Structure formats: C-alpha cells, structure tokens
Amino acid sequence: MAFSAAELHLLRRLLAHALQSSSAPLAAEEVQDCLRLAQSVDDAVQEAGRLRAFLLEDLARYRGALPGSLSGYLELLQDALAAGYEPEPDDLAALRALRANPVAAALLERVRTVAERSVRRRLSTAPAPRTRLLALAGGKDKDDQPPRPAPHPEEPPRPERPIPTPGEVFPPRRKPAPPPAAGRAAG
C-alpha cells in the first residue's frame, strides 16, 4: 500500500484526532495499535524526506557532471518530476544547453511547464502589496492614525527644577597660579 506525503499527513492527523476525541473509550490494545500505526506513519514520512534529500543531491551531482552524465541526469530528472520536484533554474539552464538531444528537448518543455506553474502558484499565494507607503510623509491619513494612549498615572511626576548640565555639576578646572617670585634667589 502506498500513500502520498499529503495522504500520510492526513492519516496521522486523523489518527491523533480519533485518539483524542473518541466518544467511546478505546481498549488499551486498540490505543496501542493506533499509537504504533501513528509511529509507523511518522517513520515513513521521515524516511521519505531522507530519500528525497538523497535523490535531490544525486540529481545535483549528475547535473554538475554534464554532459558526460546526460542519460543518468535525464532519467533522474524525470523521476524527480514524477515525484513532485519543482525544477531549479540550474535544471532549466542545463536542459537548454542539451536541447540538441531529443529526450532533453522534450524534457525541457515539461520542465518549463512545471516551473511556470510553480511560479504562478507562489505568486498567487504571495501577500498582496501594500497600497501606500506608511513610512513616507503624507502616506498616512490623519484619520488612520491610532489614538495616543493616555499617560499612566503610575508615572513619576516630573521634577519642578530642571536637571543640571554637566558643566554646572563639574565646573571647569582653573590653571594653578604660579608661586610668588619674591622669595627666590638667583644664582
């Protein structure tokens, strides 16, 4: 029996929901079976992630070794596309360079279609741009400004007297006066 990643995620969520919201209490053996199945599903998802990472690294190695690895690269790319891989710009560039090969040319068209669909999907789920720049002067209407909060009564009162400046606290130093010259003897 084979499940897609989305189906496995759904199955795991439903199992968790069944365990939490069951109206009739489950027998201890049934609970253990559900927990083992949920653990097996989690393990399968993790293993699928590791396998996908390995295949993508392998695809990158084959792409780096082009044109010598042409047949292996094309085969890996077809398998990756079948598994839901969204091609990277490097894949498009490699296929453009190899379009003299009929298999590569056909695969290039397929990759372009998948890449365009991926870009459209990402753009449709992107947040809408803001209509006006609020950081610029005049970008925000006066009506749009939130009211300022009233000062808290817990704030300490301001001192009546201004805070002294450093020049007032630490007056400038005076140069020492020279000693009187009358008491000196020359020579």
PDB file of C-alpha atoms in Angstrom, residues 24-132:
ATOM      1  CA  ALA A  24     -16.440   5.548  23.336  1.00  0.00           C
ATOM      2  CA  PRO A  25     -13.318   4.667  25.269  1.00  0.00           C
ATOM      3  CA  LEU A  26     -10.901   2.528  23.297  1.00  0.00           C
ATOM      4  CA  ALA A  27      -9.456  -0.661  24.661  1.00  0.00           C
ATOM      5  CA  ALA A  28      -5.808  -0.477  25.681  1.00  0.00           C
ATOM      6  CA  GLU A  29      -4.875  -2.800  22.802  1.00  0.00           C
ATOM      7  CA  GLU A  30      -6.628  -0.550  20.255  1.00  0.00           C
ATOM      8  CA  VAL A  31      -4.890   2.532  21.633  1.00  0.00           C
ATOM      9  CA  GLN A  32      -1.535   0.769  21.335  1.00  0.00           C
ATOM     10  CA  ASP A  33      -2.355  -0.248  17.744  1.00  0.00           C
ATOM     11  CA  CYS A  34      -3.205   3.362  16.862  1.00  0.00           C
ATOM     12  CA  LEU A  35      -0.025   4.636  18.501  1.00  0.00           C
ATOM     13  CA  ARG A  36       2.091   2.043  16.657  1.00  0.00           C
ATOM     14  CA  LEU A  37       0.419   2.971  13.358  1.00  0.00           C
ATOM     15  CA  ALA A  38       0.981   6.671  14.012  1.00  0.00           C
ATOM     16  CA  GLN A  39       4.656   5.957  14.796  1.00  0.00           C
ATOM     17  CA  SER A  40       4.974   3.892  11.618  1.00  0.00           C
ATOM     18  CA  VAL A  41       3.452   6.714   9.583  1.00  0.00           C
ATOM     19  CA  ASP A  42       5.875   9.201  11.176  1.00  0.00           C
ATOM     20  CA  ASP A  43       8.792   6.895  10.373  1.00  0.00           C
ATOM     21  CA  ALA A  44       7.621   6.554   6.765  1.00  0.00           C
ATOM     22  CA  VAL A  45       7.360  10.331   6.401  1.00  0.00           C
ATOM     23  CA  GLN A  46      10.867  10.822   7.811  1.00  0.00           C
ATOM     24  CA  GLU A  47      12.271   8.122   5.554  1.00  0.00           C
ATOM     25  CA  ALA A  48      10.575   9.687   2.527  1.00  0.00           C
ATOM     26  CA  GLY A  49      12.171  13.025   3.443  1.00  0.00           C
ATOM     27  CA  ARG A  50      15.616  11.426   3.706  1.00  0.00           C
ATOM     28  CA  LEU A  51      15.137   9.631   0.387  1.00  0.00           C
ATOM     29  CA  ARG A  52      14.017  12.854  -1.299  1.00  0.00           C
ATOM     30  CA  ALA A  53      17.061  14.720   0.026  1.00  0.00           C
ATOM     31  CA  PHE A  54      19.345  11.959  -1.243  1.00  0.00           C
ATOM     32  CA  LEU A  55      17.731  11.965  -4.689  1.00  0.00           C
ATOM     33  CA  LEU A  56      17.985  15.746  -4.976  1.00  0.00           C
ATOM     34  CA  GLU A  57      21.678  15.630  -4.028  1.00  0.00           C
ATOM     35  CA  ASP A  58      22.186  12.862  -6.591  1.00  0.00           C
ATOM     36  CA  LEU A  59      20.402  14.964  -9.218  1.00  0.00           C
ATOM     37  CA  ALA A  60      22.695  17.912  -8.433  1.00  0.00           C
ATOM     38  CA  ARG A  61      25.779  15.680  -8.771  1.00  0.00           C
ATOM     39  CA  TYR A  62      24.607  14.411 -12.156  1.00  0.00           C
ATOM     40  CA  ARG A  63      23.813  17.985 -13.255  1.00  0.00           C
ATOM     41  CA  GLY A  64      27.313  19.047 -12.242  1.00  0.00           C
ATOM     42  CA  ALA A  65      28.843  16.239 -14.305  1.00  0.00           C
ATOM     43  CA  LEU A  66      27.007  17.140 -17.518  1.00  0.00           C
ATOM     44  CA  PRO A  67      27.338  16.495 -20.469  1.00  0.00           C
ATOM     45  CA  GLY A  68      29.071  13.209 -19.566  1.00  0.00           C
ATOM     46  CA  SER A  69      26.179  12.089 -17.358  1.00  0.00           C
ATOM     47  CA  LEU A  70      23.408  13.022 -19.795  1.00  0.00           C
ATOM     48  CA  SER A  71      21.392   9.795 -19.742  1.00  0.00           C
ATOM     49  CA  GLY A  72      21.582   9.405 -15.959  1.00  0.00           C
ATOM     50  CA  TYR A  73      20.674  13.058 -15.387  1.00  0.00           C
ATOM     51  CA  LEU A  74      17.661  12.912 -17.709  1.00  0.00           C
ATOM     52  CA  GLU A  75      16.408   9.739 -16.039  1.00  0.00           C
ATOM     53  CA  LEU A  76      16.826  11.163 -12.525  1.00  0.00           C
ATOM     54  CA  LEU A  77      15.144  14.418 -13.523  1.00  0.00           C
ATOM     55  CA  GLN A  78      12.155  12.555 -14.983  1.00  0.00           C
ATOM     56  CA  ASP A  79      11.822  10.518 -11.771  1.00  0.00           C
ATOM     57  CA  ALA A  80      12.098  13.646  -9.637  1.00  0.00           C
ATOM     58  CA  LEU A  81       9.441  15.457 -11.698  1.00  0.00           C
ATOM     59  CA  ALA A  82       7.135  12.459 -11.336  1.00  0.00           C
ATOM     60  CA  ALA A  83       7.623  12.665  -7.547  1.00  0.00           C
ATOM     61  CA  GLY A  84       6.632  16.357  -7.457  1.00  0.00           C
ATOM     62  CA  TYR A  85      10.043  18.035  -7.780  1.00  0.00           C
ATOM     63  CA  GLU A  86       9.930  21.698  -8.747  1.00  0.00           C
ATOM     64  CA  PRO A  87      12.833  22.315 -11.131  1.00  0.00           C
ATOM     65  CA  GLU A  88      15.503  24.849 -10.265  1.00  0.00           C
ATOM     66  CA  PRO A  89      16.945  27.450 -12.641  1.00  0.00           C
ATOM     67  CA  ASP A  90      20.049  25.231 -12.942  1.00  0.00           C
ATOM     68  CA  ASP A  91      17.872  22.446 -14.367  1.00  0.00           C
ATOM     69  CA  LEU A  92      16.425  24.786 -16.978  1.00  0.00           C
ATOM     70  CA  ALA A  93      19.890  26.044 -17.928  1.00  0.00           C
ATOM     71  CA  ALA A  94      21.261  22.503 -18.218  1.00  0.00           C
ATOM     72  CA  LEU A  95      18.369  21.368 -20.392  1.00  0.00           C
ATOM     73  CA  ARG A  96      18.694  24.429 -22.633  1.00  0.00           C
ATOM     74  CA  ALA A  97      22.341  23.568 -23.196  1.00  0.00           C
ATOM     75  CA  LEU A  98      21.392  19.976 -24.033  1.00  0.00           C
ATOM     76  CA  ARG A  99      18.379  20.642 -26.254  1.00  0.00           C
ATOM     77  CA  ALA A 100      20.124  19.074 -29.269  1.00  0.00           C
ATOM     78  CA  ASN A 101      19.244  15.740 -27.652  1.00  0.00           C
ATOM     79  CA  PRO A 102      15.571  14.920 -28.452  1.00  0.00           C
ATOM     80  CA  VAL A 103      14.896  13.500 -24.971  1.00  0.00           C
ATOM     81  CA  ALA A 104      16.392  16.625 -23.360  1.00  0.00           C
ATOM     82  CA  ALA A 105      14.329  18.883 -25.656  1.00  0.00           C
ATOM     83  CA  ALA A 106      11.094  17.105 -24.714  1.00  0.00           C
ATOM     84  CA  LEU A 107      12.045  17.217 -21.047  1.00  0.00           C
ATOM     85  CA  LEU A 108      12.841  20.933 -21.350  1.00  0.00           C
ATOM     86  CA  GLU A 109       9.250  21.644 -22.410  1.00  0.00           C
ATOM     87  CA  ARG A 110       7.918  19.617 -19.497  1.00  0.00           C
ATOM     88  CA  VAL A 111      10.248  21.379 -17.038  1.00  0.00           C
ATOM     89  CA  ARG A 112       9.230  24.801 -18.373  1.00  0.00           C
ATOM     90  CA  THR A 113       5.564  23.945 -17.833  1.00  0.00           C
ATOM     91  CA  VAL A 114       6.186  22.735 -14.273  1.00  0.00           C
ATOM     92  CA  ALA A 115       8.357  25.771 -13.462  1.00  0.00           C
ATOM     93  CA  GLU A 116       5.742  28.214 -14.805  1.00  0.00           C
ATOM     94  CA  ARG A 117       3.005  26.506 -12.800  1.00  0.00           C
ATOM     95  CA  SER A 118       5.183  26.667  -9.686  1.00  0.00           C
ATOM     96  CA  VAL A 119       5.877  30.377 -10.149  1.00  0.00           C
ATOM     97  CA  ARG A 120       2.191  31.147 -10.723  1.00  0.00           C
ATOM     98  CA  ARG A 121       1.239  29.196  -7.598  1.00  0.00           C
ATOM     99  CA  ARG A 122       3.817  31.046  -5.497  1.00  0.00           C
ATOM    100  CA  LEU A 123       2.695  34.416  -6.860  1.00  0.00           C
ATOM    101  CA  SER A 124      -0.963  33.677  -6.208  1.00  0.00           C
ATOM    102  CA  THR A 125      -0.237  32.786  -2.576  1.00  0.00           C
ATOM    103  CA  ALA A 126       2.090  35.757  -2.027  1.00  0.00           C
ATOM    104  CA  PRO A 127       0.692  38.537   0.145  1.00  0.00           C
ATOM    105  CA  ALA A 128      -0.816  41.455  -1.745  1.00  0.00           C
ATOM    106  CA  PRO A 129       1.409  44.517  -1.978  1.00  0.00           C
ATOM    107  CA  ARG A 130       0.550  47.428   0.257  1.00  0.00           C
ATOM    108  CA  THR A 131      -1.371  50.189  -1.415  1.00  0.00           C
ATOM    109  CA  ARG A 132       0.531  53.055   0.184  1.00  0.00           C
TER     110      ARG A 132
END
